[in-house]
Amino acid sequence: MRYAPPLIRHSLAATLLLGGIFFTAPWPSLQGVFHAFLVLGLAPQASNLLLAALWAAAGGWILEGTLRLYPVVGGTPWADITLVVLAATLARRWPPDRLWIRWAQLAALTALHALAVHGAVRLACGPHPWGTGWAWALASVPLWGTLIHHFQKRPSWR
Amino acid sequence: MKAAGWGWSARDLMRWTVLALWLGHGVWVVLGRGTGTALRRSLDLFTGPSQWVSMRWEGWKVARARRISDLAQAQSEIERLRWELEALRVQQAREAPERSEAREATRLLGLKPMVGLDLRAARIVVNNRKAPFSGMVIEPALGPSLLPDQGVIAAEGVVGRIWSASPQQASVLPLDAYNASTGVMLARSRATGVLQGTGPGRAEIRYISSQEVVQVGEAVFTSGLDRVFPRGLLVGHVVQVWTRGSELGVEVGLAAPLDRLHLVFVLPAEPPLEIEPPGQGSAKPDPARSGKR
């Protein structure tokens, strides 16, 4: 069976998700889903940790740039880099072979990601509304978690 | 504890880079340096084309919706106008006889003060004079019963005379009937004769001497000698002249459109020979100067 190289497939999928974050700016809830999908689901599947961190940071920067909500930017990409390193480490140490394990990991990471983003943004620009993006991302974990599970069961990063 | 992973190999350098990236972001956030303006401007460069396409698309949709709306309004307007036009045509067709009668009545009303007689209006209820032994039946306005040999005139000219009368209606013998005779005179030569009907809209003057000079187009007036019409009422115009032994044959086209008449005036019985034109006392009318008389 012939498949596209993992790097190309991964890059195409990450680019699509970046476009999704960019073009769903009018709907922050949907944007939150794309953001979590990229940072917690797809970016940790990158071929190396640096690439994963760069994809996650790009997602955070695009989200903050299109959200036009925070007076000082940078908190979201910082939290994204933190969480993508954590997610990649989790995937390396305890690779989720079963779907429900992956769902559980992603749900926990999503909750942690929401807290980290909120904390980092609060540190950068002060108090701000929570919004509902994190809830939509958490609720949609079975959807994009399943996609990620079938996209690449085992990360190639070591 | 093994320090593997944090040396200077390529993989370790990658980890150092990730750490630097993370620390850089952290310092950036803690120091609060980024206002986001440059980032947003740079992102606007990417959103500009899509915004331009979106604006064009929305503008096209609005223009299309407006065109559709305008087209629908125009079509409904055309449909409404079509119905109104059809209704007006029906109304016009329905009112055409009344308007024709009104125009005729207006002409008659203009004629009445010029004649200077006690004229009585009447409506033509039957006009089948082209059929054999037929004529016109009139219904006069309220008043005394009509009498035979009362003259009947219209605004265009003389029509005929009452043939028989009843309290409500009267039959008219038109000028073009074969048994109709009317005293007439020519406008230029003042020669008098008797007009006899020869066919629809035509009549012939008898008893004009061949010594008289008669021109085609010459007006023909009543002479008043038959005591049915006063002198000077327009009868018609000469259309043909020929010599017939010792007399002239003069064919006359009648002035009154006998086929299209609806309203007429009935002259009083035995009118005076001369009628006084309005505002001239007892002066004689000049038929040559008046087309109606």
CSV table of C-alpha atoms in Angstrom, one decimal:
chain,number,residue,atom,x,y,z
A,1,MET,CA,0.0,0.0,0.0
A,2,ARG,CA,1.3,3.4,-0.9
A,3,TYR,CA,0.8,6.3,1.5
A,4,ALA,CA,1.9,9.9,1.3
A,5,PRO,CA,5.0,10.6,3.4
A,6,PRO,CA,4.1,11.4,7.0
A,7,LEU,CA,5.8,14.8,7.0
A,8,ILE,CA,3.8,15.9,3.9
A,9,ARG,CA,0.5,14.5,5.2
A,10,HIS,CA,1.2,16.1,8.6
A,11,SER,CA,2.1,19.4,7.1
A,12,LEU,CA,-0.9,19.5,4.9
A,13,ALA,CA,-3.2,18.7,7.7
A,14,ALA,CA,-1.6,21.3,10.0
A,15,THR,CA,-1.9,23.9,7.3
A,16,LEU,CA,-5.5,23.1,6.8
A,17,LEU,CA,-6.1,23.5,10.6
A,18,LEU,CA,-4.2,26.8,10.6
A,19,GLY,CA,-6.5,27.9,7.8
A,20,GLY,CA,-9.4,26.8,9.8
A,21,ILE,CA,-8.3,28.8,12.8
A,22,PHE,CA,-7.8,31.8,10.5
A,23,PHE,CA,-11.1,31.7,8.7
A,24,THR,CA,-13.3,30.8,11.7
A,25,ALA,CA,-12.4,33.9,13.5
A,26,PRO,CA,-16.0,35.2,13.4
A,27,TRP,CA,-17.0,32.1,15.3
A,28,PRO,CA,-14.7,31.8,18.4
A,29,SER,CA,-16.2,28.6,19.6
A,30,LEU,CA,-15.5,26.8,16.3
A,31,GLN,CA,-12.1,28.5,16.3
A,32,GLY,CA,-11.3,27.0,19.7
A,33,VAL,CA,-12.1,23.5,18.4
A,34,PHE,CA,-9.6,23.9,15.5
A,35,HIS,CA,-7.1,25.4,17.9
A,36,ALA,CA,-7.3,22.5,20.3
A,37,PHE,CA,-7.3,20.0,17.4
A,38,LEU,CA,-4.0,21.5,16.1
A,39,VAL,CA,-2.2,22.0,19.4
A,40,LEU,CA,-3.2,18.9,21.3
A,41,GLY,CA,-4.1,16.5,18.5
A,42,LEU,CA,-2.0,17.1,15.4
A,43,ALA,CA,1.1,19.0,16.4
A,44,PRO,CA,2.3,16.3,18.9
A,45,GLN,CA,2.3,13.9,15.9
A,46,ALA,CA,5.0,15.9,14.2
A,47,SER,CA,8.2,14.2,13.2
A,48,ASN,CA,10.2,16.1,15.8
A,49,LEU,CA,9.6,18.2,18.9
A,50,LEU,CA,10.8,21.5,17.3
A,51,LEU,CA,8.3,21.1,14.4
A,52,ALA,CA,5.5,20.3,16.9
A,53,ALA,CA,6.4,23.4,19.0
A,54,LEU,CA,6.4,25.6,15.8
A,55,TRP,CA,3.0,24.4,14.6
A,56,ALA,CA,1.5,24.9,18.0
A,57,ALA,CA,3.1,28.4,18.3
A,58,ALA,CA,1.8,29.3,14.8
A,59,GLY,CA,-1.7,28.2,15.9
A,60,GLY,CA,-1.5,30.3,19.0
A,61,TRP,CA,-0.2,33.4,17.2
A,62,ILE,CA,-2.9,33.1,14.4
A,63,LEU,CA,-5.6,32.7,17.0
A,64,GLU,CA,-4.5,35.8,19.0
A,65,GLY,CA,-4.0,37.8,15.8
A,66,THR,CA,-7.4,37.1,14.4
A,67,LEU,CA,-9.2,37.2,17.8
A,68,ARG,CA,-8.4,40.9,18.2
A,69,LEU,CA,-9.3,40.7,21.8
A,70,TYR,CA,-6.1,40.9,23.9
A,71,PRO,CA,-4.2,44.2,24.2
A,72,VAL,CA,-0.9,42.2,24.7
A,73,VAL,CA,-0.4,39.1,22.7
A,74,GLY,CA,1.9,36.1,23.2
A,75,GLY,CA,0.1,34.2,26.0
A,76,THR,CA,-1.7,31.7,23.9
A,77,PRO,CA,1.4,30.6,21.9
A,78,TRP,CA,3.3,30.3,25.1
A,79,ALA,CA,0.7,28.0,26.6
A,80,ASP,CA,0.5,26.1,23.3
A,81,ILE,CA,4.2,25.4,23.3
A,82,THR,CA,4.0,24.2,26.8
A,83,LEU,CA,1.0,21.9,26.2
A,84,VAL,CA,2.4,20.5,22.9
A,85,VAL,CA,5.6,19.5,24.7
A,86,LEU,CA,3.5,17.9,27.4
A,87,ALA,CA,1.2,16.1,24.9
A,88,ALA,CA,4.2,14.8,22.9
A,89,THR,CA,5.8,13.5,26.1
A,90,LEU,CA,2.6,11.8,27.1
A,91,ALA,CA,2.3,10.2,23.7
A,92,ARG,CA,5.9,9.0,23.9
A,93,ARG,CA,5.7,7.7,27.4
A,94,TRP,CA,2.2,6.3,27.4
A,95,PRO,CA,1.1,5.8,23.8
A,96,PRO,CA,-2.7,5.5,23.6
A,97,ASP,CA,-3.3,2.2,21.9
A,98,ARG,CA,-7.1,2.3,22.5
A,99,LEU,CA,-9.4,5.0,21.4
A,100,TRP,CA,-10.9,5.6,24.8
A,101,ILE,CA,-7.4,6.1,26.3
A,102,ARG,CA,-6.7,8.7,23.7
A,103,TRP,CA,-10.0,10.4,24.4
A,104,ALA,CA,-9.1,10.5,28.1
A,105,GLN,CA,-5.7,11.9,27.4
A,106,LEU,CA,-7.0,14.5,25.1
A,107,ALA,CA,-9.8,15.5,27.4
A,108,ALA,CA,-7.3,16.0,30.2
A,109,LEU,CA,-4.9,17.9,28.0
A,110,THR,CA,-7.8,20.0,26.7
A,111,ALA,CA,-8.8,21.0,30.3
A,112,LEU,CA,-5.1,21.7,31.1
A,113,HIS,CA,-4.7,23.6,27.9
A,114,ALA,CA,-7.7,25.8,28.7
A,115,LEU,CA,-6.2,26.6,32.2
A,116,ALA,CA,-2.8,27.2,30.7
A,117,VAL,CA,-4.0,29.5,28.0
A,118,HIS,CA,-6.2,31.5,30.4
A,119,GLY,CA,-3.3,31.8,32.9
A,120,ALA,CA,-0.8,32.8,30.3
A,121,VAL,CA,-3.1,35.4,28.8
A,122,ARG,CA,-4.0,36.7,32.2
A,123,LEU,CA,-0.3,37.0,32.9
A,124,ALA,CA,0.2,38.9,29.6
A,125,CYS,CA,-2.7,41.3,29.6
A,126,GLY,CA,-4.7,40.9,32.7
A,127,PRO,CA,-8.1,39.5,33.4
A,128,HIS,CA,-10.2,38.6,30.4
A,129,PRO,CA,-13.3,36.5,29.7
A,130,TRP,CA,-13.1,32.8,29.5
A,131,GLY,CA,-15.4,32.4,26.5
A,132,THR,CA,-16.9,29.1,25.5
A,133,GLY,CA,-14.2,27.9,23.1
A,134,TRP,CA,-12.6,25.6,25.7
A,135,ALA,CA,-16.1,23.9,26.4
A,136,TRP,CA,-16.6,23.3,22.7
A,137,ALA,CA,-13.1,21.9,22.4
A,138,LEU,CA,-13.7,19.6,25.3
A,139,ALA,CA,-17.1,18.5,23.9
A,140,SER,CA,-15.6,17.8,20.5
A,141,VAL,CA,-12.8,15.6,21.8
A,142,PRO,CA,-14.5,12.4,20.6
A,143,LEU,CA,-14.6,13.8,17.1
A,144,TRP,CA,-11.1,15.1,16.5
A,145,GLY,CA,-9.7,12.6,18.9
A,146,THR,CA,-11.0,9.8,16.7
A,147,LEU,CA,-9.6,11.5,13.6
A,148,ILE,CA,-6.2,11.8,15.3
A,149,HIS,CA,-6.3,8.2,16.4
A,150,HIS,CA,-6.8,7.0,12.8
A,151,PHE,CA,-4.4,9.6,11.4
A,152,GLN,CA,-1.4,8.2,13.1
A,153,LYS,CA,-1.6,5.7,15.9
A,154,ARG,CA,1.9,5.9,16.9
A,155,PRO,CA,3.9,9.1,16.9
A,156,SER,CA,7.1,8.9,14.8
A,157,TRP,CA,8.8,11.4,17.1
A,158,ARG,CA,11.3,9.9,19.6
B,1,MET,CA,20.8,10.6,36.6
B,2,LYS,CA,21.7,10.2,33.0
B,3,ALA,CA,22.1,13.6,31.3
B,4,ALA,CA,21.3,12.1,27.8
B,5,GLY,CA,19.1,14.4,25.7
B,6,TRP,CA,20.6,17.7,26.8
B,7,GLY,CA,24.0,17.5,25.2
B,8,TRP,CA,25.1,19.0,21.8
B,9,SER,CA,24.0,16.5,19.3
B,10,ALA,CA,21.5,17.4,16.6
B,11,ARG,CA,18.6,16.0,18.5
B,12,ASP,CA,19.7,17.8,21.7
B,13,LEU,CA,20.1,21.0,19.8
B,14,MET,CA,16.5,20.7,18.8
B,15,ARG,CA,15.5,20.3,22.4
B,16,TRP,CA,17.5,23.4,23.3
B,17,THR,CA,15.8,25.2,20.5
B,18,VAL,CA,12.4,24.2,21.9
B,19,LEU,CA,13.4,25.3,25.3
B,20,ALA,CA,14.6,28.6,23.9
B,21,LEU,CA,11.4,29.1,22.1
B,22,TRP,CA,9.4,28.4,25.2
B,23,LEU,CA,11.6,30.7,27.4
B,24,GLY,CA,11.4,33.4,24.8
B,25,HIS,CA,7.7,33.3,24.7
B,26,GLY,CA,7.6,33.3,28.5
B,27,VAL,CA,9.8,36.3,28.8
B,28,TRP,CA,7.8,38.0,26.1
B,29,VAL,CA,4.6,37.4,28.0
B,30,VAL,CA,6.0,38.3,31.4
B,31,LEU,CA,7.5,41.6,30.1
B,32,GLY,CA,4.2,42.4,28.3
B,33,ARG,CA,5.9,43.6,25.1
B,34,GLY,CA,3.6,42.5,22.4
B,35,THR,CA,0.7,44.8,21.6
B,36,GLY,CA,-0.3,42.7,18.7
B,37,THR,CA,-0.6,45.6,16.2
B,38,ALA,CA,2.1,44.4,13.9
B,39,LEU,CA,0.8,40.9,14.1
B,40,ARG,CA,-2.7,42.0,13.2
B,41,ARG,CA,-1.5,44.1,10.4
B,42,SER,CA,0.4,41.2,8.9
B,43,LEU,CA,-2.6,39.0,9.2
B,44,ASP,CA,-4.7,41.7,7.5
B,45,LEU,CA,-2.4,41.3,4.5
B,46,PHE,CA,-3.8,37.7,4.3
B,47,THR,CA,-7.4,38.7,5.0
B,48,GLY,CA,-7.4,41.6,2.5
B,49,PRO,CA,-7.9,39.5,-0.6
B,50,SER,CA,-10.6,37.3,1.1
B,51,GLN,CA,-12.3,40.5,2.3
B,52,TRP,CA,-12.1,42.0,-1.2
B,53,VAL,CA,-13.6,38.8,-2.6
B,54,SER,CA,-16.2,38.8,0.1
B,55,MET,CA,-17.2,42.4,-0.5
B,56,ARG,CA,-17.5,41.8,-4.2
B,57,TRP,CA,-19.5,38.7,-3.6
B,58,GLU,CA,-21.8,40.4,-1.1
B,59,GLY,CA,-22.1,43.4,-3.5
B,60,TRP,CA,-23.0,41.1,-6.3
B,61,LYS,CA,-25.7,39.4,-4.2
B,62,VAL,CA,-27.2,42.7,-3.1
B,63,ALA,CA,-27.2,44.0,-6.7
B,64,ARG,CA,-28.7,40.7,-7.9
B,65,ALA,CA,-31.4,40.8,-5.2
B,66,ARG,CA,-32.1,44.5,-6.1
B,67,ARG,CA,-32.4,43.6,-9.8
B,68,ILE,CA,-34.7,40.7,-9.1
B,69,SER,CA,-36.8,43.0,-6.9
B,70,ASP,CA,-36.9,45.7,-9.5
B,71,LEU,CA,-37.8,43.2,-12.2
B,72,ALA,CA,-40.6,41.8,-10.1
B,73,GLN,CA,-41.9,45.3,-9.4
B,74,ALA,CA,-41.6,46.2,-13.1
B,75,GLN,CA,-43.5,43.1,-14.1
B,76,SER,CA,-46.2,43.7,-11.6
B,77,GLU,CA,-46.4,47.3,-12.8
B,78,ILE,CA,-46.7,46.2,-16.4
B,79,GLU,CA,-49.4,43.7,-15.5
B,80,ARG,CA,-51.3,46.3,-13.6
B,81,LEU,CA,-51.0,48.8,-16.5
B,82,ARG,CA,-52.1,46.1,-18.9
B,83,TRP,CA,-55.2,45.5,-16.9
B,84,GLU,CA,-55.9,49.2,-16.6
B,85,LEU,CA,-55.4,49.6,-20.4
B,86,GLU,CA,-57.8,46.8,-21.1
B,87,ALA,CA,-60.3,48.3,-18.7
B,88,LEU,CA,-59.9,51.7,-20.4
B,89,ARG,CA,-60.4,50.1,-23.8
B,90,VAL,CA,-63.6,48.4,-22.7
B,91,GLN,CA,-64.8,51.6,-21.1
B,92,GLN,CA,-63.9,53.5,-24.3
B,93,ALA,CA,-65.8,51.0,-26.4
B,94,ARG,CA,-68.8,51.2,-24.0
B,95,GLU,CA,-68.8,55.0,-24.1
B,96,ALA,CA,-68.1,55.5,-27.8
B,97,PRO,CA,-71.8,55.7,-28.8
B,98,GLU,CA,-72.5,58.2,-26.0
B,99,ARG,CA,-69.5,60.3,-27.0
B,100,SER,CA,-70.5,60.3,-30.6
B,101,GLU,CA,-74.0,61.4,-29.6
B,102,ALA,CA,-72.6,64.0,-27.3
B,103,ARG,CA,-70.5,65.5,-30.2
B,104,GLU,CA,-73.5,65.5,-32.4
B,105,ALA,CA,-75.6,67.2,-29.6
B,106,THR,CA,-72.9,69.8,-29.3
B,107,ARG,CA,-73.0,70.5,-33.0
B,108,LEU,CA,-76.8,70.7,-32.8
B,109,LEU,CA,-76.7,73.0,-29.9
B,110,GLY,CA,-74.5,75.3,-31.9
B,111,LEU,CA,-76.9,75.1,-34.8
B,112,LYS,CA,-80.0,76.0,-32.8
B,113,PRO,CA,-79.3,79.7,-32.2
B,114,MET,CA,-78.2,80.1,-35.8
B,115,VAL,CA,-81.4,78.9,-37.2
B,116,GLY,CA,-83.5,81.2,-35.0
B,117,LEU,CA,-86.6,78.9,-35.1
B,118,ASP,CA,-88.3,76.9,-32.4
B,119,LEU,CA,-86.5,73.7,-33.1
B,120,ARG,CA,-87.4,70.4,-31.4
B,121,ALA,CA,-84.8,67.8,-30.8
B,122,ALA,CA,-85.4,64.2,-31.7
B,123,ARG,CA,-83.4,60.9,-31.5
B,124,ILE,CA,-83.1,58.6,-34.5
B,125,VAL,CA,-84.2,55.2,-33.2
B,126,VAL,CA,-84.3,53.3,-36.5
B,127,ASN,CA,-82.3,54.0,-39.6
B,128,ASN,CA,-82.8,51.5,-42.4
B,129,ARG,CA,-83.3,53.8,-45.2
B,130,LYS,CA,-81.2,51.7,-47.6
B,131,ALA,CA,-83.8,48.9,-47.5
B,132,PRO,CA,-86.6,49.1,-50.0
B,133,PHE,CA,-89.6,51.2,-48.9
B,134,SER,CA,-87.9,52.0,-45.6
B,135,GLY,CA,-86.6,55.2,-44.0
B,136,MET,CA,-85.8,56.6,-40.6
B,137,VAL,CA,-87.8,56.6,-37.4
B,138,ILE,CA,-87.3,59.4,-34.9
B,139,GLU,CA,-88.4,59.8,-31.4
B,140,PRO,CA,-88.9,63.5,-30.5
B,141,ALA,CA,-88.5,65.1,-27.2
B,142,LEU,CA,-91.5,65.6,-25.0
B,143,GLY,CA,-94.0,67.9,-26.5
B,144,PRO,CA,-97.0,68.0,-28.9
B,145,SER,CA,-97.2,65.4,-31.5
B,146,LEU,CA,-95.3,65.9,-34.8
B,147,LEU,CA,-97.1,66.6,-38.0
B,148,PRO,CA,-96.3,65.3,-41.6
B,149,ASP,CA,-94.2,67.6,-43.7
B,150,GLN,CA,-92.2,69.1,-40.9
B,151,GLY,CA,-88.6,69.5,-41.9
B,152,VAL,CA,-85.8,67.5,-40.3
B,153,ILE,CA,-82.3,69.0,-40.2
B,154,ALA,CA,-79.0,68.1,-38.7
B,155,ALA,CA,-75.9,70.2,-38.0
B,156,GLU,CA,-74.4,69.2,-41.3
B,157,GLY,CA,-77.4,69.9,-43.4
B,158,VAL,CA,-81.0,69.0,-44.3
B,159,VAL,CA,-82.1,65.4,-43.6
B,160,GLY,CA,-85.6,65.1,-44.9
B,161,ARG,CA,-89.2,65.6,-43.8
B,162,ILE,CA,-91.7,63.9,-41.6
B,163,TRP,CA,-93.6,61.4,-43.6
B,164,SER,CA,-96.0,60.1,-40.9
B,165,ALA,CA,-96.3,60.8,-37.2
B,166,SER,CA,-97.7,59.3,-34.1
B,167,PRO,CA,-97.7,60.8,-30.6
B,168,GLN,CA,-94.4,59.0,-29.7
B,169,GLN,CA,-92.6,58.5,-33.0
B,170,ALA,CA,-92.4,59.7,-36.5
B,171,SER,CA,-91.1,58.3,-39.8
B,172,VAL,CA,-88.9,60.5,-41.9
B,173,LEU,CA,-88.6,60.6,-45.6
B,174,PRO,CA,-84.9,61.4,-46.3
B,175,LEU,CA,-83.8,63.6,-49.1
B,176,ASP,CA,-82.3,60.7,-51.0
B,177,ALA,CA,-85.5,58.7,-51.2
B,178,TYR,CA,-86.9,58.2,-54.6
B,179,ASN,CA,-90.2,59.8,-53.8
B,180,ALA,CA,-88.7,62.8,-51.9
B,181,SER,CA,-89.0,66.2,-53.5
B,182,THR,CA,-87.5,69.4,-52.0
B,183,GLY,CA,-87.4,72.9,-53.3
B,184,VAL,CA,-83.7,74.0,-53.6
B,185,MET,CA,-81.6,76.7,-55.2
B,186,LEU,CA,-78.1,77.0,-56.3
B,187,ALA,CA,-75.7,79.2,-54.4
B,188,ARG,CA,-74.2,81.2,-57.3
B,189,SER,CA,-76.8,81.3,-60.0
B,190,ARG,CA,-79.7,81.4,-57.6
B,191,ALA,CA,-81.5,79.1,-60.0
B,192,THR,CA,-84.2,77.1,-58.3
B,193,GLY,CA,-85.3,73.6,-58.9
B,194,VAL,CA,-86.7,70.5,-57.3
B,195,LEU,CA,-84.4,67.9,-55.6
B,196,GLN,CA,-85.4,64.3,-56.0
B,197,GLY,CA,-83.6,61.4,-54.5
B,198,THR,CA,-81.7,59.0,-56.7
B,199,GLY,CA,-79.9,56.7,-54.3
B,200,PRO,CA,-78.1,56.6,-51.0
B,201,GLY,CA,-76.5,60.0,-50.3
B,202,ARG,CA,-77.3,61.2,-53.8
B,203,ALA,CA,-80.1,63.3,-55.3
B,204,GLU,CA,-80.7,65.2,-58.6
B,205,ILE,CA,-82.0,68.7,-59.2
B,206,ARG,CA,-84.8,68.9,-61.8
B,207,TYR,CA,-86.1,71.8,-63.8
B,208,ILE,CA,-82.9,73.8,-64.1
B,209,SER,CA,-82.7,75.5,-67.4
B,210,SER,CA,-79.8,74.6,-69.7
B,211,GLN,CA,-79.0,78.3,-69.9
B,212,GLU,CA,-77.9,78.4,-66.3
B,213,VAL,CA,-74.2,78.1,-65.4
B,214,VAL,CA,-73.7,75.5,-62.8
B,215,GLN,CA,-70.3,74.5,-61.5
B,216,VAL,CA,-69.3,71.3,-59.8
B,217,GLY,CA,-68.8,71.9,-56.1
B,218,GLU,CA,-71.4,74.6,-56.0
B,219,ALA,CA,-73.4,74.7,-52.8
B,220,VAL,CA,-77.1,73.8,-52.9
B,221,PHE,CA,-79.5,75.4,-50.4
B,222,THR,CA,-83.2,75.1,-49.7
B,223,SER,CA,-85.3,77.6,-51.6
B,224,GLY,CA,-88.1,77.8,-49.1
B,225,LEU,CA,-90.7,77.4,-51.8
B,226,ASP,CA,-92.0,74.1,-50.6
B,227,ARG,CA,-92.9,75.6,-47.3
B,228,VAL,CA,-91.3,72.7,-45.5
B,229,PHE,CA,-87.8,74.3,-45.0
B,230,PRO,CA,-87.0,78.0,-44.8
B,231,ARG,CA,-84.7,79.4,-47.4
B,232,GLY,CA,-81.0,79.0,-47.0
B,233,LEU,CA,-80.5,75.6,-45.3
B,234,LEU,CA,-77.6,73.7,-46.7
B,235,VAL,CA,-78.6,70.6,-48.7
B,236,GLY,CA,-75.4,69.5,-50.4
B,237,HIS,CA,-72.9,70.2,-53.2
B,238,VAL,CA,-73.0,69.7,-56.9
B,239,VAL,CA,-71.0,66.7,-57.9
B,240,GLN,CA,-71.9,66.3,-61.6
B,241,VAL,CA,-73.6,68.5,-64.3
B,242,TRP,CA,-74.8,67.4,-67.7
B,243,THR,CA,-77.2,68.7,-70.3
B,244,ARG,CA,-80.4,66.8,-70.7
B,245,GLY,CA,-82.4,68.3,-73.5
B,246,SER,CA,-83.6,71.8,-72.5
B,247,GLU,CA,-82.6,71.4,-68.9
B,248,LEU,CA,-79.5,70.6,-66.9
B,249,GLY,CA,-78.9,67.4,-65.1
B,250,VAL,CA,-77.4,68.3,-61.7
B,251,GLU,CA,-76.4,65.6,-59.4
B,252,VAL,CA,-76.0,66.6,-55.8
B,253,GLY,CA,-74.1,64.9,-52.9
B,254,LEU,CA,-76.0,65.4,-49.7
B,255,ALA,CA,-74.3,67.3,-46.9
B,256,ALA,CA,-75.9,65.4,-44.0
B,257,PRO,CA,-74.3,62.0,-43.3
B,258,LEU,CA,-77.6,60.2,-43.2
B,259,ASP,CA,-76.0,56.9,-42.2
B,260,ARG,CA,-74.3,58.3,-39.1
B,261,LEU,CA,-76.9,60.6,-37.6
B,262,HIS,CA,-78.2,60.0,-34.1
B,263,LEU,CA,-79.8,63.4,-33.2
B,264,VAL,CA,-81.7,65.7,-35.4
B,265,PHE,CA,-83.8,68.9,-35.1
B,266,VAL,CA,-87.4,69.0,-36.3
B,267,LEU,CA,-88.5,72.3,-37.8
B,268,PRO,CA,-91.8,73.8,-36.9
B,269,ALA,CA,-94.7,73.2,-39.2
B,270,GLU,CA,-94.9,75.7,-42.1
B,271,PRO,CA,-91.9,77.7,-41.2
B,272,PRO,CA,-91.4,81.3,-42.5
B,273,LEU,CA,-89.9,81.6,-46.0
B,274,GLU,CA,-87.0,83.6,-44.5
B,275,ILE,CA,-85.3,83.1,-41.2
B,276,GLU,CA,-83.5,85.8,-39.3
B,277,PRO,CA,-79.9,85.2,-38.6
B,278,PRO,CA,-78.9,85.9,-35.0
B,279,GLY,CA,-78.3,89.6,-34.2
B,280,GLN,CA,-79.3,90.9,-37.6
B,281,GLY,CA,-83.0,91.6,-37.1
B,282,SER,CA,-84.9,91.0,-40.3
B,283,ALA,CA,-81.9,91.1,-42.7
B,284,LYS,CA,-81.8,88.2,-45.1
B,285,PRO,CA,-79.3,85.5,-44.6
B,286,ASP,CA,-76.5,85.2,-47.1
B,287,PRO,CA,-76.3,81.5,-47.8
B,288,ALA,CA,-73.0,81.8,-49.7
B,289,ARG,CA,-71.3,83.1,-46.6
B,290,SER,CA,-72.6,80.4,-44.3
B,291,GLY,CA,-71.7,76.8,-44.9
B,292,LYS,CA,-74.4,75.6,-42.6
B,293,ARG,CA,-77.2,77.6,-44.1
